[in-house]
PDB file of C-alpha atoms in Angstrom:
ATOM      1  CA  UNK B  28      31.256  -3.115   9.046  1.00  0.00           C
ATOM      2  CA  UNK B  29      29.304  -0.060  10.326  1.00  0.00           C
ATOM      3  CA  UNK B  30      30.262   1.169  13.769  1.00  0.00           C
ATOM      4  CA  UNK B  31      27.553   0.098  16.187  1.00  0.00           C
ATOM      5  CA  UNK B  32      26.883   3.709  17.263  1.00  0.00           C
ATOM      6  CA  UNK B  33      26.412   4.832  13.716  1.00  0.00           C
ATOM      7  CA  UNK B  34      24.164   1.858  12.971  1.00  0.00           C
ATOM      8  CA  UNK B  35      22.102   2.545  16.130  1.00  0.00           C
ATOM      9  CA  UNK B  36      21.677   6.223  15.118  1.00  0.00           C
ATOM     10  CA  UNK B  37      20.594   5.277  11.579  1.00  0.00           C
ATOM     11  CA  UNK B  38      18.191   2.647  12.858  1.00  0.00           C
ATOM     12  CA  UNK B  39      16.442   5.260  15.045  1.00  0.00           C
ATOM     13  CA  UNK B  40      15.211   6.691  11.820  1.00  0.00           C
ATOM     14  CA  UNK B  41      14.248   3.396  10.296  1.00  0.00           C
ATOM     15  CA  UNK B  42      10.514   4.140  10.180  1.00  0.00           C
ATOM     16  CA  UNK B  43      11.227   6.768   7.545  1.00  0.00           C
ATOM     17  CA  UNK B  44      13.090   4.320   5.251  1.00  0.00           C
ATOM     18  CA  UNK B  45      10.217   2.223   3.911  1.00  0.00           C
ATOM     19  CA  UNK B  46       7.603   3.741   1.603  1.00  0.00           C
ATOM     20  CA  UNK B  47       4.713   1.291   1.853  1.00  0.00           C
ATOM     21  CA  UNK B  48       3.379  -0.393  -1.272  1.00  0.00           C
ATOM     22  CA  UNK B  49      -0.049   1.288  -0.859  1.00  0.00           C
ATOM     23  CA  UNK B  50       1.587   4.727  -1.103  1.00  0.00           C
ATOM     24  CA  UNK B  51       3.434   4.030  -4.381  1.00  0.00           C
ATOM     25  CA  UNK B  52       2.680   4.061  -8.050  1.00  0.00           C
ATOM     26  CA  UNK B  53       3.047   0.541  -9.320  1.00  0.00           C
ATOM     27  CA  UNK B  54       2.010  -1.331 -12.429  1.00  0.00           C
ATOM     28  CA  UNK B  55       0.284  -4.669 -12.802  1.00  0.00           C
ATOM     29  CA  UNK B  56       2.277  -7.101 -15.020  1.00  0.00           C
ATOM     30  CA  UNK B  57      -0.715  -7.438 -17.353  1.00  0.00           C
ATOM     31  CA  UNK B  58      -1.026  -3.659 -18.023  1.00  0.00           C
ATOM     32  CA  UNK B  59      -0.204  -2.832 -21.604  1.00  0.00           C
ATOM     33  CA  UNK B  60       2.734  -0.632 -22.692  1.00  0.00           C
ATOM     34  CA  UNK B  61       0.443   2.444 -23.391  1.00  0.00           C
ATOM     35  CA  UNK B  62      -0.785   2.396 -19.798  1.00  0.00           C
ATOM     36  CA  UNK B  63       2.810   2.051 -18.482  1.00  0.00           C
ATOM     37  CA  UNK B  64       3.978   4.946 -20.607  1.00  0.00           C
ATOM     38  CA  UNK B  65       1.058   7.116 -19.372  1.00  0.00           C
ATOM     39  CA  UNK B  66       1.863   6.307 -15.718  1.00  0.00           C
ATOM     40  CA  UNK B  67       5.662   6.744 -16.134  1.00  0.00           C
ATOM     41  CA  UNK B  68       5.194  10.054 -17.871  1.00  0.00           C
ATOM     42  CA  UNK B  69       3.078  11.407 -15.059  1.00  0.00           C
ATOM     43  CA  UNK B  70       5.426  10.687 -12.172  1.00  0.00           C
ATOM     44  CA  UNK B  71       8.901  11.861 -11.173  1.00  0.00           C
ATOM     45  CA  UNK B  72      10.460   8.427 -10.895  1.00  0.00           C
ATOM     46  CA  UNK B  73      12.388   6.846 -13.800  1.00  0.00           C
ATOM     47  CA  UNK B  74      11.492   3.300 -12.676  1.00  0.00           C
ATOM     48  CA  UNK B  75       8.542   1.816 -10.837  1.00  0.00           C
ATOM     49  CA  UNK B  76       7.689  -1.587  -9.405  1.00  0.00           C
ATOM     50  CA  UNK B  77       5.718  -4.131 -11.390  1.00  0.00           C
ATOM     51  CA  UNK B  78       3.565  -6.599  -9.426  1.00  0.00           C
ATOM     52  CA  UNK B  79       0.957  -9.267 -10.211  1.00  0.00           C
ATOM     53  CA  UNK B  80      -2.685  -8.699  -9.500  1.00  0.00           C
ATOM     54  CA  UNK B  81      -2.184 -10.470  -6.084  1.00  0.00           C
ATOM     55  CA  UNK B  82       0.716  -8.087  -5.201  1.00  0.00           C
ATOM     56  CA  UNK B  83       3.631 -10.486  -5.931  1.00  0.00           C
ATOM     57  CA  UNK B  84       6.773  -8.706  -6.991  1.00  0.00           C
ATOM     58  CA  UNK B  85       7.827  -9.181 -10.616  1.00  0.00           C
ATOM     59  CA  UNK B  86      10.432  -6.462 -11.226  1.00  0.00           C
ATOM     60  CA  UNK B  87      10.706  -2.884 -12.238  1.00  0.00           C
ATOM     61  CA  UNK B  88      10.093  -0.929 -15.441  1.00  0.00           C
ATOM     62  CA  UNK B  89      11.077   2.372 -16.975  1.00  0.00           C
ATOM     63  CA  UNK B  90      10.373   4.190 -20.227  1.00  0.00           C
ATOM     64  CA  UNK B  91      13.743   3.001 -21.549  1.00  0.00           C
ATOM     65  CA  UNK B  92      12.825  -0.625 -21.066  1.00  0.00           C
ATOM     66  CA  UNK B  93       9.570  -0.124 -23.025  1.00  0.00           C
ATOM     67  CA  UNK B  94      11.282   1.700 -25.928  1.00  0.00           C
ATOM     68  CA  UNK B  95      14.120  -0.806 -26.014  1.00  0.00           C
ATOM     69  CA  UNK B  96      11.653  -3.745 -26.166  1.00  0.00           C
ATOM     70  CA  UNK B  97       9.727  -2.095 -28.968  1.00  0.00           C
ATOM     71  CA  UNK B  98      12.914  -1.462 -31.062  1.00  0.00           C
ATOM     72  CA  UNK B  99      14.277  -5.000 -30.373  1.00  0.00           C
ATOM     73  CA  UNK B 100      11.021  -6.609 -31.394  1.00  0.00           C
ATOM     74  CA  UNK B 101      10.345  -4.271 -34.278  1.00  0.00           C
ATOM     75  CA  UNK B 102       6.844  -3.578 -33.048  1.00  0.00           C
ATOM     76  CA  UNK B 103       4.575  -0.771 -34.282  1.00  0.00           C
ATOM     77  CA  UNK B 104       2.894   1.539 -31.777  1.00  0.00           C
ATOM     78  CA  UNK B 105      -0.355  -0.266 -32.275  1.00  0.00           C
ATOM     79  CA  UNK B 106       1.273  -3.614 -31.467  1.00  0.00           C
ATOM     80  CA  UNK B 107       2.941  -2.170 -28.394  1.00  0.00           C
ATOM     81  CA  UNK B 108      -0.372  -0.847 -27.170  1.00  0.00           C
ATOM     82  CA  UNK B 109      -1.579  -4.477 -26.872  1.00  0.00           C
ATOM     83  CA  UNK B 110       1.648  -5.907 -25.368  1.00  0.00           C
ATOM     84  CA  UNK B 111       1.693  -6.698 -21.695  1.00  0.00           C
ATOM     85  CA  UNK B 112       4.532  -5.059 -19.838  1.00  0.00           C
ATOM     86  CA  UNK B 113       5.587  -8.367 -18.210  1.00  0.00           C
ATOM     87  CA  UNK B 114       7.564  -8.918 -21.435  1.00  0.00           C
ATOM     88  CA  UNK B 115       9.673  -5.825 -20.899  1.00  0.00           C
ATOM     89  CA  UNK B 116       9.935  -5.761 -17.145  1.00  0.00           C
ATOM     90  CA  UNK B 117      13.427  -5.931 -15.599  1.00  0.00           C
ATOM     91  CA  UNK B 118      13.313  -8.972 -13.343  1.00  0.00           C
ATOM     92  CA  UNK B 119      16.906  -9.285 -12.181  1.00  0.00           C
ATOM     93  CA  UNK B 120      16.396  -6.585  -9.537  1.00  0.00           C
ATOM     94  CA  UNK B 121      18.143  -6.324  -6.139  1.00  0.00           C
ATOM     95  CA  UNK B 122      15.540  -6.710  -3.376  1.00  0.00           C
ATOM     96  CA  UNK B 123      15.599  -6.906   0.439  1.00  0.00           C
ATOM     97  CA  UNK B 124      13.481  -8.700   2.904  1.00  0.00           C
ATOM     98  CA  UNK B 125      11.353  -6.886   5.536  1.00  0.00           C
ATOM     99  CA  UNK B 126      13.964  -7.866   8.133  1.00  0.00           C
ATOM    100  CA  UNK B 127      16.828  -6.230   6.132  1.00  0.00           C
ATOM    101  CA  UNK B 128      19.981  -4.930   7.839  1.00  0.00           C
ATOM    102  CA  UNK B 129      21.330  -1.441   7.153  1.00  0.00           C
ATOM    103  CA  UNK B 130      24.657  -2.726   5.790  1.00  0.00           C
ATOM    104  CA  UNK B 131      22.859  -4.833   3.078  1.00  0.00           C
ATOM    105  CA  UNK B 132      20.697  -1.762   2.144  1.00  0.00           C
ATOM    106  CA  UNK B 133      23.728   0.595   1.922  1.00  0.00           C
ATOM    107  CA  UNK B 134      25.606  -1.909  -0.369  1.00  0.00           C
ATOM    108  CA  UNK B 135      22.648  -2.565  -2.668  1.00  0.00           C
ATOM    109  CA  UNK B 136      21.676   1.069  -2.977  1.00  0.00           C
ATOM    110  CA  UNK B 137      24.983   1.973  -4.454  1.00  0.00           C
ATOM    111  CA  UNK B 138      23.797   0.695  -7.845  1.00  0.00           C
ATOM    112  CA  UNK B 139      19.998   1.212  -7.466  1.00  0.00           C
ATOM    113  CA  UNK B 140      17.789   4.274  -6.905  1.00  0.00           C
ATOM    114  CA  UNK B 141      15.486   2.170  -4.723  1.00  0.00           C
ATOM    115  CA  UNK B 142      15.210  -1.344  -3.294  1.00  0.00           C
ATOM    116  CA  UNK B 143      11.935  -3.232  -3.426  1.00  0.00           C
ATOM    117  CA  UNK B 144      11.064  -4.890  -0.082  1.00  0.00           C
ATOM    118  CA  UNK B 145       9.657  -8.335  -0.674  1.00  0.00           C
ATOM    119  CA  UNK B 146       8.506 -10.833   1.912  1.00  0.00           C
ATOM    120  CA  UNK B 147       9.145 -14.611   1.956  1.00  0.00           C
ATOM    121  CA  UNK B 148       6.056 -15.243  -0.089  1.00  0.00           C
ATOM    122  CA  UNK B 149       7.122 -12.796  -2.791  1.00  0.00           C
ATOM    123  CA  UNK B 150       4.603 -10.098  -1.727  1.00  0.00           C
ATOM    124  CA  UNK B 151       5.675  -6.550  -2.469  1.00  0.00           C
ATOM    125  CA  UNK B 152       5.816  -4.556   0.790  1.00  0.00           C
ATOM    126  CA  UNK B 153       7.218  -1.196  -0.543  1.00  0.00           C
ATOM    127  CA  UNK B 154      10.529   0.380  -1.313  1.00  0.00           C
ATOM    128  CA  UNK B 155      13.542   1.840   0.456  1.00  0.00           C
ATOM    129  CA  UNK B 156      14.844   4.806  -1.636  1.00  0.00           C
ATOM    130  CA  UNK B 157      18.424   6.020  -1.827  1.00  0.00           C
ATOM    131  CA  UNK B 158      16.953   9.450  -0.914  1.00  0.00           C
ATOM    132  CA  UNK B 159      15.554   8.196   2.380  1.00  0.00           C
ATOM    133  CA  UNK B 160      18.833   6.607   3.363  1.00  0.00           C
ATOM    134  CA  UNK B 161      20.763   9.740   2.370  1.00  0.00           C
ATOM    135  CA  UNK B 162      18.493  11.806   4.577  1.00  0.00           C
ATOM    136  CA  UNK B 163      19.328   9.521   7.485  1.00  0.00           C
ATOM    137  CA  UNK B 164      23.059   9.757   6.720  1.00  0.00           C
ATOM    138  CA  UNK B 165      22.688  13.514   6.513  1.00  0.00           C
ATOM    139  CA  UNK B 166      21.145  13.545   9.984  1.00  0.00           C
ATOM    140  CA  UNK B 167      23.890  11.336  11.207  1.00  0.00           C
ATOM    141  CA  UNK B 168      26.582  13.700   9.989  1.00  0.00           C
ATOM    142  CA  UNK B 169      24.803  16.728  11.453  1.00  0.00           C
ATOM    143  CA  UNK B 170      23.305  15.401  14.675  1.00  0.00           C
ATOM    144  CA  UNK B 171      25.408  12.542  15.814  1.00  0.00           C
ATOM    145  CA  UNK B 172      27.483  14.515  18.263  1.00  0.00           C
ATOM    146  CA  UNK B 173      24.307  15.788  19.984  1.00  0.00           C
ATOM    147  CA  UNK B 174      23.691  12.299  21.272  1.00  0.00           C
ATOM    148  CA  UNK B 175      27.135  10.741  21.337  1.00  0.00           C
ATOM    149  CA  UNK B 176      30.493  12.018  22.516  1.00  0.00           C
ATOM    150  CA  UNK B 177      33.230  11.753  19.934  1.00  0.00           C
ATOM    151  CA  UNK B 178      36.706  11.146  21.226  1.00  0.00           C
ATOM    152  CA  UNK B 179      39.943  10.789  19.242  1.00  0.00           C
ATOM    153  CA  UNK B 180      42.479   8.058  20.167  1.00  0.00           C
TER     154      UNK B 180
END
């Protein structure tokens, strides 16, 4: 359990946690592998969200997933160019709801570089990155005593 003062301090920075879906590179599940490779090679992230045309969250994908699928299926480059990425998308991804709590986010981000935020209808809202949380923790460690008095027992 997080001390309530620490949680309150972190939540003061909550508006910086979520990167909205409209500000992210994402792929549509019917994009082909060539398109996915092009997008993934042009950005700094190793994985990106995959959604349906109507913005429902499907999973995430990285270059490694694409290459592993091609090798497992024994597909040529030409065959891969025509293959929808839905077939190689990682679907067992940790997600959080828009009304997440900070403890849940911290626990899930231990193993993930980002957490997709998905509403009750499955609509992709954006992501919370490990980087954004670490920035908040950094502020906590540096600025907490400016707002709170720390006393030892």
